[in-house]
Tab-separated table of C-alpha atoms in Angstrom:
chain	number	residue	atom	x	y	z
A	1	MET	CA	18.686	22.730	73.043
A	2	LYS	CA	15.850	21.981	70.639
A	3	ILE	CA	17.013	20.825	67.189
A	4	LEU	CA	14.991	20.190	64.054
A	5	LEU	CA	16.444	18.038	61.260
A	6	THR	CA	14.655	18.735	58.008
A	7	THR	CA	14.776	18.672	54.219
A	8	LEU	CA	12.652	18.974	51.094
A	9	ASN	CA	12.410	15.639	49.291
A	10	SER	CA	11.619	15.533	45.580
A	11	LYS	CA	8.444	13.478	46.218
A	12	TYR	CA	6.475	12.326	49.251
A	13	VAL	CA	7.397	8.661	48.674
A	14	HIS	CA	11.087	9.500	49.079
A	15	SER	CA	12.744	9.792	52.475
A	16	ASN	CA	16.045	11.217	53.655
A	17	LEU	CA	18.536	8.697	55.019
A	18	ALA	CA	21.072	11.342	56.097
A	19	LEU	CA	18.643	12.844	58.623
A	20	LYS	CA	18.020	9.423	60.128
A	21	TYR	CA	21.758	8.901	60.644
A	22	LEU	CA	22.131	12.320	62.314
A	23	TYR	CA	19.126	11.710	64.548
A	24	THR	CA	20.465	8.325	65.617
A	25	VAL	CA	23.895	9.623	66.667
A	26	VAL	CA	22.535	12.404	68.901
A	27	ALA	CA	19.068	11.307	70.049
A	28	GLY	CA	20.490	9.234	72.910
A	29	GLU	CA	22.048	12.338	74.486
A	30	ASN	CA	19.582	14.960	73.294
A	31	SER	CA	15.884	14.190	73.731
A	32	HIS	CA	14.956	17.465	72.031
A	33	VAL	CA	15.878	16.498	68.484
A	34	GLU	CA	13.186	15.894	65.869
A	35	VAL	CA	13.039	14.879	62.205
A	36	ARG	CA	10.506	16.579	59.918
A	37	GLU	CA	10.515	16.024	56.167
A	38	PHE	CA	8.712	18.087	53.530
A	39	THR	CA	8.720	17.995	49.723
A	40	ILE	CA	9.556	20.516	47.036
A	41	ASN	CA	5.875	20.354	46.062
A	42	ASN	CA	4.587	21.533	49.452
A	43	ASP	CA	3.338	25.091	49.651
A	44	PRO	CA	6.318	27.289	50.686
A	45	GLY	CA	4.108	29.237	53.084
A	46	TYR	CA	3.104	26.027	54.828
A	47	ILE	CA	6.730	24.911	55.277
A	48	PHE	CA	7.748	28.375	56.502
A	49	SER	CA	4.948	28.398	59.068
A	50	GLU	CA	5.812	24.911	60.306
A	51	LEU	CA	9.501	25.776	60.750
A	52	VAL	CA	8.772	28.985	62.628
A	53	ARG	CA	6.070	27.306	64.715
A	54	ALA	CA	8.505	24.520	65.703
A	55	ASN	CA	10.220	27.073	67.985
A	56	CYS	CA	13.645	25.413	67.702
A	57	ASP	CA	17.086	26.659	68.666
A	58	MET	CA	18.653	25.204	65.507
A	59	VAL	CA	17.233	24.013	62.175
A	60	CYS	CA	19.407	21.711	60.056
A	61	PHE	CA	18.783	21.396	56.312
A	62	SER	CA	19.936	18.461	54.161
A	63	CYS	CA	20.785	20.000	50.769
A	64	TYR	CA	20.737	18.468	47.274
A	65	ILE	CA	20.439	19.713	43.711
A	66	TRP	CA	16.672	19.229	43.701
A	67	ASN	CA	16.008	21.354	46.808
A	68	ILE	CA	18.842	23.859	47.259
A	69	GLU	CA	17.206	26.797	45.479
A	70	GLN	CA	14.023	26.453	47.549
A	71	ILE	CA	16.002	25.975	50.754
A	72	LYS	CA	17.909	29.215	50.113
A	73	ILE	CA	14.648	31.181	49.956
A	74	LEU	CA	12.967	29.296	52.788
A	75	ALA	CA	15.878	29.417	55.231
A	76	GLY	CA	16.476	33.093	54.501
A	77	ASP	CA	12.855	33.889	55.361
A	78	VAL	CA	12.955	31.756	58.527
A	79	LYS	CA	16.069	33.610	59.652
A	80	LYS	CA	14.262	36.940	59.194
A	81	ALA	CA	11.384	35.665	61.299
A	82	ARG	CA	13.690	34.205	63.973
A	83	PRO	CA	17.030	36.089	63.948
A	84	ASP	CA	18.182	34.165	67.038
A	85	LEU	CA	17.697	30.815	65.318
A	86	LYS	CA	20.864	28.960	64.277
A	87	ILE	CA	20.793	27.421	60.811
A	88	LEU	CA	23.001	24.507	59.789
A	89	VAL	CA	23.270	23.130	56.245
A	90	GLY	CA	24.943	19.970	55.036
A	91	GLY	CA	24.857	17.537	52.156
A	92	PRO	CA	26.516	17.290	48.734
A	93	GLU	CA	25.162	20.601	47.505
A	94	VAL	CA	27.141	22.603	50.080
A	95	SER	CA	30.076	20.320	50.872
A	96	PHE	CA	32.285	21.268	47.929
A	97	ASN	CA	31.760	25.041	47.790
A	98	GLY	CA	31.096	25.735	51.457
A	99	ILE	CA	33.199	28.899	51.802
A	100	ASP	CA	31.466	30.581	48.861
A	101	PHE	CA	28.090	29.364	50.066
A	102	ILE	CA	28.389	30.826	53.578
A	103	ARG	CA	29.745	34.108	52.156
A	104	ASP	CA	26.857	34.407	49.698
A	105	ASN	CA	24.120	33.444	52.160
A	106	SER	CA	24.115	35.515	55.329
A	107	TRP	CA	21.447	33.332	56.958
A	108	VAL	CA	23.867	30.391	57.258
A	109	ASP	CA	25.504	29.903	60.667
A	110	TYR	CA	27.146	26.496	60.178
A	111	ILE	CA	28.034	24.190	57.288
A	112	ILE	CA	29.106	20.597	57.776
A	113	CYS	CA	31.241	19.391	54.863
A	114	GLY	CA	31.654	15.736	54.011
A	115	GLU	CA	30.504	12.833	56.157
A	116	GLY	CA	28.328	14.283	58.864
A	117	GLU	CA	27.695	11.826	61.681
A	118	TYR	CA	30.655	12.549	63.948
A	119	SER	CA	30.838	16.231	63.011
A	120	PHE	CA	27.174	16.734	63.894
A	121	TYR	CA	27.565	14.793	67.136
A	122	ARG	CA	30.564	16.941	68.103
A	123	LEU	CA	28.832	20.202	67.107
A	124	CYS	CA	25.886	19.391	69.346
A	125	GLN	CA	28.315	18.781	72.216
A	126	VAL	CA	30.020	22.137	71.603
A	127	LEU	CA	26.694	24.003	71.448
A	128	GLU	CA	25.730	22.556	74.830
A	129	SER	CA	29.088	23.420	76.395
A	130	ARG	CA	30.292	26.691	77.912
A	131	ASP	CA	33.592	27.068	76.074
A	132	ARG	CA	32.057	26.831	72.546
A	133	ARG	CA	35.179	25.317	70.969
A	134	PHE	CA	33.894	25.225	67.384
A	135	ASP	CA	37.447	24.644	66.170
A	136	THR	CA	37.168	21.065	67.512
A	137	VAL	CA	34.389	20.124	65.061
A	138	PRO	CA	35.887	18.503	61.938
A	139	GLY	CA	34.586	19.679	58.579
A	140	LEU	CA	32.762	22.660	60.080
A	141	ILE	CA	32.536	26.081	58.429
A	142	TYR	CA	31.116	28.665	60.811
A	143	ARG	CA	30.701	32.343	61.634
A	144	GLN	CA	32.123	33.801	64.828
A	145	ASP	CA	32.535	37.471	65.734
A	146	GLY	CA	31.829	38.528	62.163
A	147	ARG	CA	34.469	36.228	60.677
A	148	ILE	CA	34.253	32.932	58.778
A	149	PHE	CA	36.303	29.975	59.999
A	150	VAL	CA	37.013	26.718	58.174
A	151	ASN	CA	37.940	23.516	59.998
A	152	GLY	CA	39.800	20.766	58.205
A	153	LEU	CA	38.302	17.397	57.439
A	154	THR	CA	39.423	14.258	59.243
A	155	ASP	CA	39.585	10.722	57.895
A	156	ASN	CA	36.211	9.086	57.484
A	157	MET	CA	35.290	6.933	60.453
A	158	ASP	CA	34.862	3.171	60.471
A	159	PHE	CA	31.487	2.683	58.806
A	160	ASN	CA	30.653	-0.187	61.159
A	161	LEU	CA	30.746	2.228	64.119
A	162	ILE	CA	27.868	4.282	62.714
A	163	PRO	CA	24.512	3.125	64.168
A	164	PHE	CA	21.772	1.515	62.112
A	165	PRO	CA	19.677	4.516	60.991
A	166	TYR	CA	16.391	2.707	61.736
A	167	SER	CA	17.335	1.716	65.266
A	168	LEU	CA	15.423	4.692	66.726
A	169	LEU	CA	13.229	5.733	63.798
A	170	ASP	CA	10.722	3.422	62.167
A	171	CYS	CA	10.643	2.847	58.422
A	172	GLU	CA	7.465	4.328	56.952
A	173	ASP	CA	5.112	1.932	55.153
A	174	ASP	CA	4.145	4.490	52.519
A	175	ARG	CA	7.674	5.578	51.546
A	176	VAL	CA	10.722	4.116	49.878
A	177	VAL	CA	13.123	2.908	52.576
A	178	TYR	CA	16.724	3.912	51.819
A	179	TYR	CA	19.628	1.841	53.068
A	180	GLU	CA	23.370	1.606	52.440
A	181	SER	CA	25.704	-1.295	53.010
A	182	SER	CA	28.776	0.516	51.669
A	183	ARG	CA	30.060	4.047	51.229
A	184	GLY	CA	32.208	5.270	48.383
A	185	CYS	CA	32.722	3.869	44.906
A	186	PRO	CA	35.671	2.008	43.354
A	187	PHE	CA	35.135	3.857	40.078
A	188	ARG	CA	35.988	7.462	39.276
A	189	CYS	CA	33.321	8.637	36.828
A	190	SER	CA	34.163	12.271	36.128
A	191	TYR	CA	30.580	13.573	36.403
A	192	CYS	CA	29.853	11.907	39.775
A	193	LEU	CA	30.468	13.279	43.276
A	194	SER	CA	31.439	9.790	44.395
A	195	SER	CA	34.667	10.288	42.426
A	196	ALA	CA	35.813	12.475	45.348
A	197	GLU	CA	35.801	9.445	47.666
A	198	THR	CA	39.240	7.928	48.159
A	199	SER	CA	38.066	4.505	49.321
A	200	VAL	CA	35.107	2.177	49.662
A	201	ARG	CA	33.956	1.150	53.153
A	202	PHE	CA	31.720	-1.853	53.686
A	203	LEU	CA	29.477	-2.893	56.541
A	204	ASP	CA	30.179	-6.404	57.793
A	205	VAL	CA	27.959	-8.854	55.941
A	206	ASP	CA	26.597	-10.274	59.204
A	207	ARG	CA	25.495	-6.795	60.247
A	208	VAL	CA	23.864	-6.242	56.839
A	209	LYS	CA	21.908	-9.473	57.232
A	210	ARG	CA	20.721	-8.454	60.709
A	211	GLU	CA	19.523	-5.104	59.433
A	212	LEU	CA	17.861	-6.619	56.377
A	213	ARG	CA	16.044	-8.981	58.731
A	214	TYR	CA	14.385	-5.891	60.236
A	215	PHE	CA	13.098	-4.796	56.810
A	216	LEU	CA	11.933	-8.316	55.992
A	217	TYR	CA	9.954	-8.247	59.241
A	218	LYS	CA	8.500	-4.756	58.684
A	219	LYS	CA	7.567	-5.517	55.027
A	220	PRO	CA	7.933	-2.088	53.395
A	221	LYS	CA	7.063	-1.966	49.702
A	222	GLN	CA	10.626	-1.140	48.608
A	223	VAL	CA	14.096	-0.971	50.158
A	224	LYS	CA	16.486	0.971	47.967
A	225	PHE	CA	20.206	0.391	48.475
A	226	ILE	CA	22.097	3.629	47.797
A	227	ASP	CA	25.472	1.872	47.455
A	228	ARG	CA	27.106	3.483	44.443
A	229	THR	CA	28.142	0.088	43.003
A	230	PHE	CA	26.531	-2.632	45.073
A	231	ASN	CA	28.348	-5.523	43.386
A	232	SER	CA	31.839	-3.999	43.431
A	233	ARG	CA	32.684	-7.072	45.536
A	234	PRO	CA	30.840	-9.812	43.602
A	235	GLU	CA	31.175	-12.477	46.308
A	236	ARG	CA	29.729	-10.151	48.931
A	237	ALA	CA	26.860	-9.197	46.631
A	238	TYR	CA	26.177	-12.880	45.954
A	239	GLU	CA	25.910	-13.612	49.682
A	240	ILE	CA	23.425	-10.768	50.245
A	241	PHE	CA	21.347	-11.691	47.182
A	242	LYS	CA	21.188	-15.282	48.450
A	243	TYR	CA	20.140	-14.171	51.930
A	244	LEU	CA	17.265	-12.136	50.493
A	245	ILE	CA	16.149	-14.973	48.207
A	246	ASP	CA	16.242	-17.474	51.071
A	247	ASN	CA	14.320	-15.140	53.416
A	248	ASP	CA	11.957	-13.488	50.940
A	249	ASN	CA	8.844	-12.139	52.703
A	250	GLY	CA	6.841	-12.161	49.471
A	251	VAL	CA	6.224	-8.381	49.633
A	252	THR	CA	9.348	-6.241	49.718
A	253	ASN	CA	11.267	-5.241	46.594
A	254	PHE	CA	15.014	-4.537	46.906
A	255	HIS	CA	16.620	-2.041	44.518
A	256	PHE	CA	20.362	-2.063	43.708
A	257	GLU	CA	22.698	-0.015	41.504
A	258	ILE	CA	25.094	-2.490	39.922
A	259	CYS	CA	27.920	-2.698	37.406
A	260	ALA	CA	26.770	-5.170	34.739
A	261	ASP	CA	30.208	-6.301	33.613
A	262	LEU	CA	30.883	-7.593	37.143
A	263	LEU	CA	28.007	-10.074	36.904
A	264	ASP	CA	29.206	-13.668	36.531
A	265	ASP	CA	27.474	-16.926	35.591
A	266	ARG	CA	27.108	-17.981	39.227
A	267	THR	CA	25.364	-14.749	40.234
A	268	LEU	CA	23.068	-14.786	37.206
A	269	CYS	CA	22.122	-18.375	38.010
A	270	LEU	CA	21.301	-17.339	41.590
A	271	LEU	CA	19.263	-14.338	40.452
A	272	SER	CA	17.238	-16.555	38.131
A	273	MET	CA	15.822	-18.247	41.244
A	274	ALA	CA	14.483	-15.017	42.799
A	275	ARG	CA	10.779	-14.312	43.052
A	276	LYS	CA	9.643	-12.019	40.260
A	277	GLY	CA	9.517	-8.585	41.855
A	278	LEU	CA	12.027	-9.328	44.614
A	279	PHE	CA	14.886	-7.482	42.914
A	280	GLN	CA	15.211	-4.336	40.865
A	281	MET	CA	18.526	-3.512	39.193
A	282	GLU	CA	19.697	-0.127	37.924
A	283	ILE	CA	22.584	-0.136	35.449
A	284	GLY	CA	24.235	3.153	34.489
A	285	ILE	CA	25.432	2.478	30.955
A	286	GLN	CA	25.624	6.248	30.221
A	287	SER	CA	27.155	5.879	26.721
A	288	ALA	CA	28.135	3.237	24.186
A	289	ASN	CA	30.836	5.437	22.635
A	290	PRO	CA	34.373	4.253	23.595
A	291	ALA	CA	35.898	7.760	23.380
A	292	THR	CA	33.215	9.130	25.692
A	293	LEU	CA	33.605	6.304	28.182
A	294	THR	CA	37.372	6.861	28.334
A	295	ALA	CA	36.903	10.609	28.814
A	296	ILE	CA	34.591	10.143	31.802
A	297	GLY	CA	36.799	7.547	33.487
A	298	ARG	CA	34.874	4.388	32.616
A	299	ARG	CA	35.964	1.210	30.833
A	300	ASP	CA	35.800	1.787	27.094
A	301	ASN	CA	34.761	-1.800	26.272
A	302	ILE	CA	30.991	-1.488	26.323
A	303	TYR	CA	30.219	-4.984	25.068
A	304	PRO	CA	30.549	-6.915	28.375
A	305	VAL	CA	28.135	-4.371	29.890
A	306	LEU	CA	25.600	-4.758	27.077
A	307	TYR	CA	25.989	-8.556	27.018
A	308	ASN	CA	25.476	-9.053	30.755
A	309	THR	CA	22.644	-6.531	30.888
A	310	GLU	CA	20.870	-8.429	28.138
A	311	ARG	CA	21.388	-11.726	30.007
A	312	LEU	CA	19.956	-10.186	33.181
A	313	ILE	CA	16.907	-8.867	31.331
A	314	LYS	CA	16.284	-12.219	29.657
A	315	LEU	CA	15.957	-13.892	33.063
A	316	GLY	CA	12.506	-12.335	33.050
A	317	ASN	CA	12.182	-11.950	36.817
A	318	ILE	CA	14.411	-8.912	37.512
A	319	HIS	CA	13.023	-5.433	36.874
A	320	THR	CA	15.885	-3.720	35.032
A	321	HIS	CA	16.447	0.021	34.697
A	322	VAL	CA	19.176	1.341	32.371
A	323	ASP	CA	20.512	4.898	32.112
A	324	LEU	CA	22.042	7.061	29.394
A	325	ILE	CA	23.491	10.559	29.893
A	326	ALA	CA	23.357	13.175	27.124
A	327	GLY	CA	25.942	15.961	26.949
A	328	LEU	CA	29.039	13.930	27.802
A	329	PRO	CA	32.423	14.662	26.151
A	330	TYR	CA	32.937	13.506	22.550
A	331	GLU	CA	29.302	12.518	22.081
A	332	SER	CA	27.573	14.364	19.272
A	333	TYR	CA	23.860	14.117	18.487
A	334	GLY	CA	24.530	11.401	15.910
A	335	ILE	CA	26.845	9.422	18.187
A	336	PHE	CA	24.302	9.649	21.002
A	337	ALA	CA	21.667	8.268	18.615
A	338	ARG	CA	23.839	5.187	18.088
A	339	SER	CA	24.261	4.782	21.860
A	340	PHE	CA	20.495	5.051	22.250
A	341	ASP	CA	19.795	2.352	19.649
A	342	LYS	CA	22.241	-0.088	21.236
A	343	VAL	CA	20.798	0.391	24.708
A	344	TYR	CA	17.161	0.434	23.554
A	345	ASP	CA	17.652	-2.919	21.824
A	346	LEU	CA	18.311	-4.480	25.245
A	347	LYS	CA	14.567	-4.129	26.010
A	348	ALA	CA	15.035	-3.106	29.643
A	349	ASP	CA	11.946	-2.360	31.720
A	350	MET	CA	12.942	1.296	31.900
A	351	LEU	CA	15.306	3.475	29.880
A	352	GLN	CA	16.137	6.763	31.548
A	353	LEU	CA	17.546	9.430	29.280
A	354	GLY	CA	19.310	11.863	31.616
A	355	PHE	CA	21.370	14.988	31.001
A	356	LEU	CA	24.811	15.870	32.316
A	357	LYS	CA	24.809	17.832	35.591
A	358	VAL	CA	27.994	19.856	36.093
A	359	LEU	CA	28.524	19.503	39.828
A	360	CYS	CA	31.107	21.377	41.867
A	361	GLY	CA	33.598	18.884	43.270
A	362	THR	CA	33.592	16.556	40.252
A	363	PRO	CA	36.477	16.204	37.756
A	364	ILE	CA	34.266	17.307	34.868
A	365	TYR	CA	33.666	20.609	36.675
A	366	ASN	CA	37.346	21.350	36.065
A	367	GLN	CA	37.073	20.329	32.406
A	368	ILE	CA	34.361	22.704	31.267
A	369	GLU	CA	36.760	24.828	29.213
A	370	ALA	CA	38.427	21.811	27.600
A	371	HIS	CA	35.042	20.589	26.324
A	372	ASN	CA	33.404	24.040	26.011
A	373	ILE	CA	30.627	22.966	28.354
A	374	LYS	CA	27.928	25.544	28.983
A	375	TYR	CA	25.533	24.761	31.818
A	376	ARG	CA	22.777	26.384	33.854
A	377	LYS	CA	23.904	28.651	36.675
A	378	HIS	CA	21.389	27.343	39.199
A	379	ALA	CA	20.680	23.811	40.411
A	380	PRO	CA	20.511	21.233	38.931
A	381	TYR	CA	23.338	22.786	36.803
A	382	GLU	CA	22.217	20.934	33.703
A	383	VAL	CA	24.234	21.070	30.477
A	384	ILE	CA	23.139	23.615	27.862
A	385	SER	CA	25.660	22.809	25.115
A	386	THR	CA	29.150	21.403	24.591
A	387	ALA	CA	31.803	21.402	21.894
A	388	TYR	CA	30.113	18.301	20.478
A	389	ILE	CA	26.379	18.983	20.753
A	390	SER	CA	24.381	22.202	20.396
A	391	ALA	CA	21.718	23.616	22.686
A	392	GLU	CA	19.111	22.992	19.986
A	393	GLU	CA	20.136	19.341	19.727
A	394	LEU	CA	19.977	18.870	23.509
A	395	VAL	CA	16.489	20.404	23.539
A	396	ARG	CA	15.562	17.943	20.797
A	397	LEU	CA	16.833	15.123	23.036
A	398	LYS	CA	14.617	16.530	25.803
A	399	MET	CA	11.652	16.054	23.496
A	400	ILE	CA	12.728	12.477	22.769
A	401	GLU	CA	13.202	11.845	26.506
A	402	ASN	CA	9.588	12.858	27.061
A	403	MET	CA	8.381	10.431	24.404
A	404	VAL	CA	10.418	7.553	25.835
A	405	ASP	CA	8.990	8.271	29.281
A	406	VAL	CA	5.370	8.544	28.108
A	407	TYR	CA	5.290	5.617	25.706
A	408	TYR	CA	8.050	3.244	26.835
A	409	ASN	CA	8.698	3.676	30.546
A	410	ARG	CA	5.083	3.988	31.662
A	411	GLY	CA	4.189	0.766	29.884
A	412	GLY	CA	1.111	-0.308	27.957
A	413	PHE	CA	2.436	0.337	24.451
A	414	GLY	CA	5.106	-2.376	24.125
A	415	SER	CA	3.731	-4.454	21.246
A	416	THR	CA	2.615	-1.379	19.301
A	417	LEU	CA	6.017	0.294	19.686
A	418	ASP	CA	7.843	-2.848	18.543
A	419	PHE	CA	5.584	-3.091	15.490
A	420	LEU	CA	5.864	0.593	14.547
A	421	ILE	CA	9.646	0.741	15.010
A	422	LYS	CA	10.082	-2.326	12.809
A	423	ALA	CA	7.604	-1.076	10.208
A	424	SER	CA	9.123	2.414	10.077
A	425	ASP	CA	12.571	0.965	9.274
A	426	MET	CA	14.299	3.928	10.924
A	427	GLY	CA	15.563	2.392	14.156
A	428	ALA	CA	14.405	3.180	17.678
A	429	PHE	CA	16.042	6.601	17.892
A	430	GLY	CA	14.723	7.669	14.484
A	431	PHE	CA	11.240	6.521	15.456
A	432	TYR	CA	11.167	8.448	18.760
A	433	GLU	CA	12.674	11.476	17.012
A	434	LYS	CA	9.854	11.475	14.469
A	435	LEU	CA	7.245	10.820	17.173
A	436	ALA	CA	8.601	13.776	19.171
A	437	ASP	CA	8.368	16.071	16.147
A	438	PHE	CA	4.751	15.022	15.579
A	439	TYR	CA	3.830	15.336	19.278
A	440	TYR	CA	5.309	18.802	19.712
A	441	GLU	CA	4.128	20.203	16.366
A	442	LYS	CA	0.577	19.285	17.392
A	443	GLY	CA	1.079	20.949	20.792
A	444	PHE	CA	0.308	17.776	22.771
A	445	GLN	CA	3.144	18.544	25.219
A	446	ASN	CA	1.376	21.571	26.662
A	447	ARG	CA	-0.568	19.709	29.338
A	448	GLU	CA	-0.660	16.397	31.207
A	449	ARG	CA	-2.715	13.788	29.371
A	450	LYS	CA	-4.543	10.624	30.358
A	451	LYS	CA	-3.275	7.303	29.061
A	452	GLU	CA	-6.274	6.893	26.758
A	453	ASP	CA	-5.332	10.229	25.129
A	454	GLN	CA	-1.803	8.929	24.539
A	455	TYR	CA	-3.260	5.898	22.732
A	456	ARG	CA	-5.237	8.189	20.424
A	457	ILE	CA	-2.150	10.319	19.753
A	458	LEU	CA	-0.065	7.243	18.914
A	459	LEU	CA	-2.803	5.981	16.575
A	460	GLU	CA	-2.864	9.344	14.807
A	461	PHE	CA	0.924	9.274	14.505
A	462	ALA	CA	0.816	5.740	13.088
A	463	GLY	CA	-1.602	6.980	10.428
A	464	ASP	CA	0.812	9.763	9.531
A	465	LEU	CA	3.651	7.245	9.297
A	466	GLU	CA	1.639	5.051	6.946
A	467	ARG	CA	0.733	7.987	4.675
A	468	SER	CA	4.355	9.138	4.573
A	469	SER	CA	5.469	5.608	3.729
A	470	ARG	CA	2.964	5.405	0.860
A	471	GLU	CA	4.092	8.776	-0.500
A	472	ASP	CA	7.751	7.711	-0.356
A	473	LEU	CA	6.872	4.492	-2.202
A	474	LYS	CA	5.065	6.428	-4.945
A	475	LYS	CA	8.077	8.703	-5.405
A	476	LYS	CA	10.352	5.709	-5.822
A	477	THR	CA	8.057	4.117	-8.419
């Protein structure tokens, strides 16, 4: 049986770890399995032709919010071209509404819900057998004789029994290498699919070190840990950080998502000794409003998070990325502005202003009426408005997000921004709000611009600020 494992990544530099796991668990017994990754930016006709030309018995799609709409169209067309082809889908975008998904999409033959390694392994066994006992595949939704059947999930397997995903597939030099040393999250943030996990499972530290040794030898540009909270066990995190510092290859950058309030003096002291560029930390602050933090299942005391994040940034050798989410419960436009100012003052290397995604399977999905949340029908299911913030205000935040990305996150404007924000005396949020108004009123958002154009635009805006300031001063006198 010839099987193709595939997906559409958001960019070429990204890779899909799930496909590597699935390949590793079946490749030893099935030499006719292949991994082929595309991107959402590839020409749909090209992808269609490649999938049909592959002449497989089954194509398996890994589905996420960024690719599900394109996969629906693509897989439907492939099924028309090859009616005998079996199509399997899996991933977070189909795991929590699988019954509806298979009913609404006639091209789907199988859905694997939840953790896929054993289920996929067992399904491949069943497809090769004579008795076709699909009822023995945990987490499988399937069609048989015109009916839809749903198999129950089993307990997640011991994570240490799952093979190293790069044991049979090499890590590509020109892509981000994804890796996980734990599954699940100890926290229950209401907007996150990880809140559905009932436990956290960790790989043995000795195994993690062995696998990291492979990456240190191969020297990829970046290894990105996808652990939901890497330092949920601070001592374990310390040991891995120390191993990477002691064995630094001088090339590879390691990216972690961490909880800042779990950082302690000992870990910060250790991190201060790392080569600049060795580590990259992402900290999901999301909001500085206590009522919002309580509503989404996070600790409402934001100050340890802000304090430790600031200490991490001041080390000067750790690239730090902080996140805010707009559209959360109890956060109005004005309250979000205050959250923005507090987080901006940390001076992180990057500030990502994201927007709530209402995902099936998350607690907040069941709270949409309580908070009057309106959201887009199709992926990525982004918030339109809530009881606390209007659609117009969220669109205004979209404009501000663009300005933060162009002028802050891409770099090159740091000293000028600091000067203008201080001179304008309106705070960071007020400054970016005014810059966004200027930028969009002039129509500069209508096409991609070179960096030198952005300098000219900022200079023109600074001139407008100065004239407005003079006019305000004349009025006062």
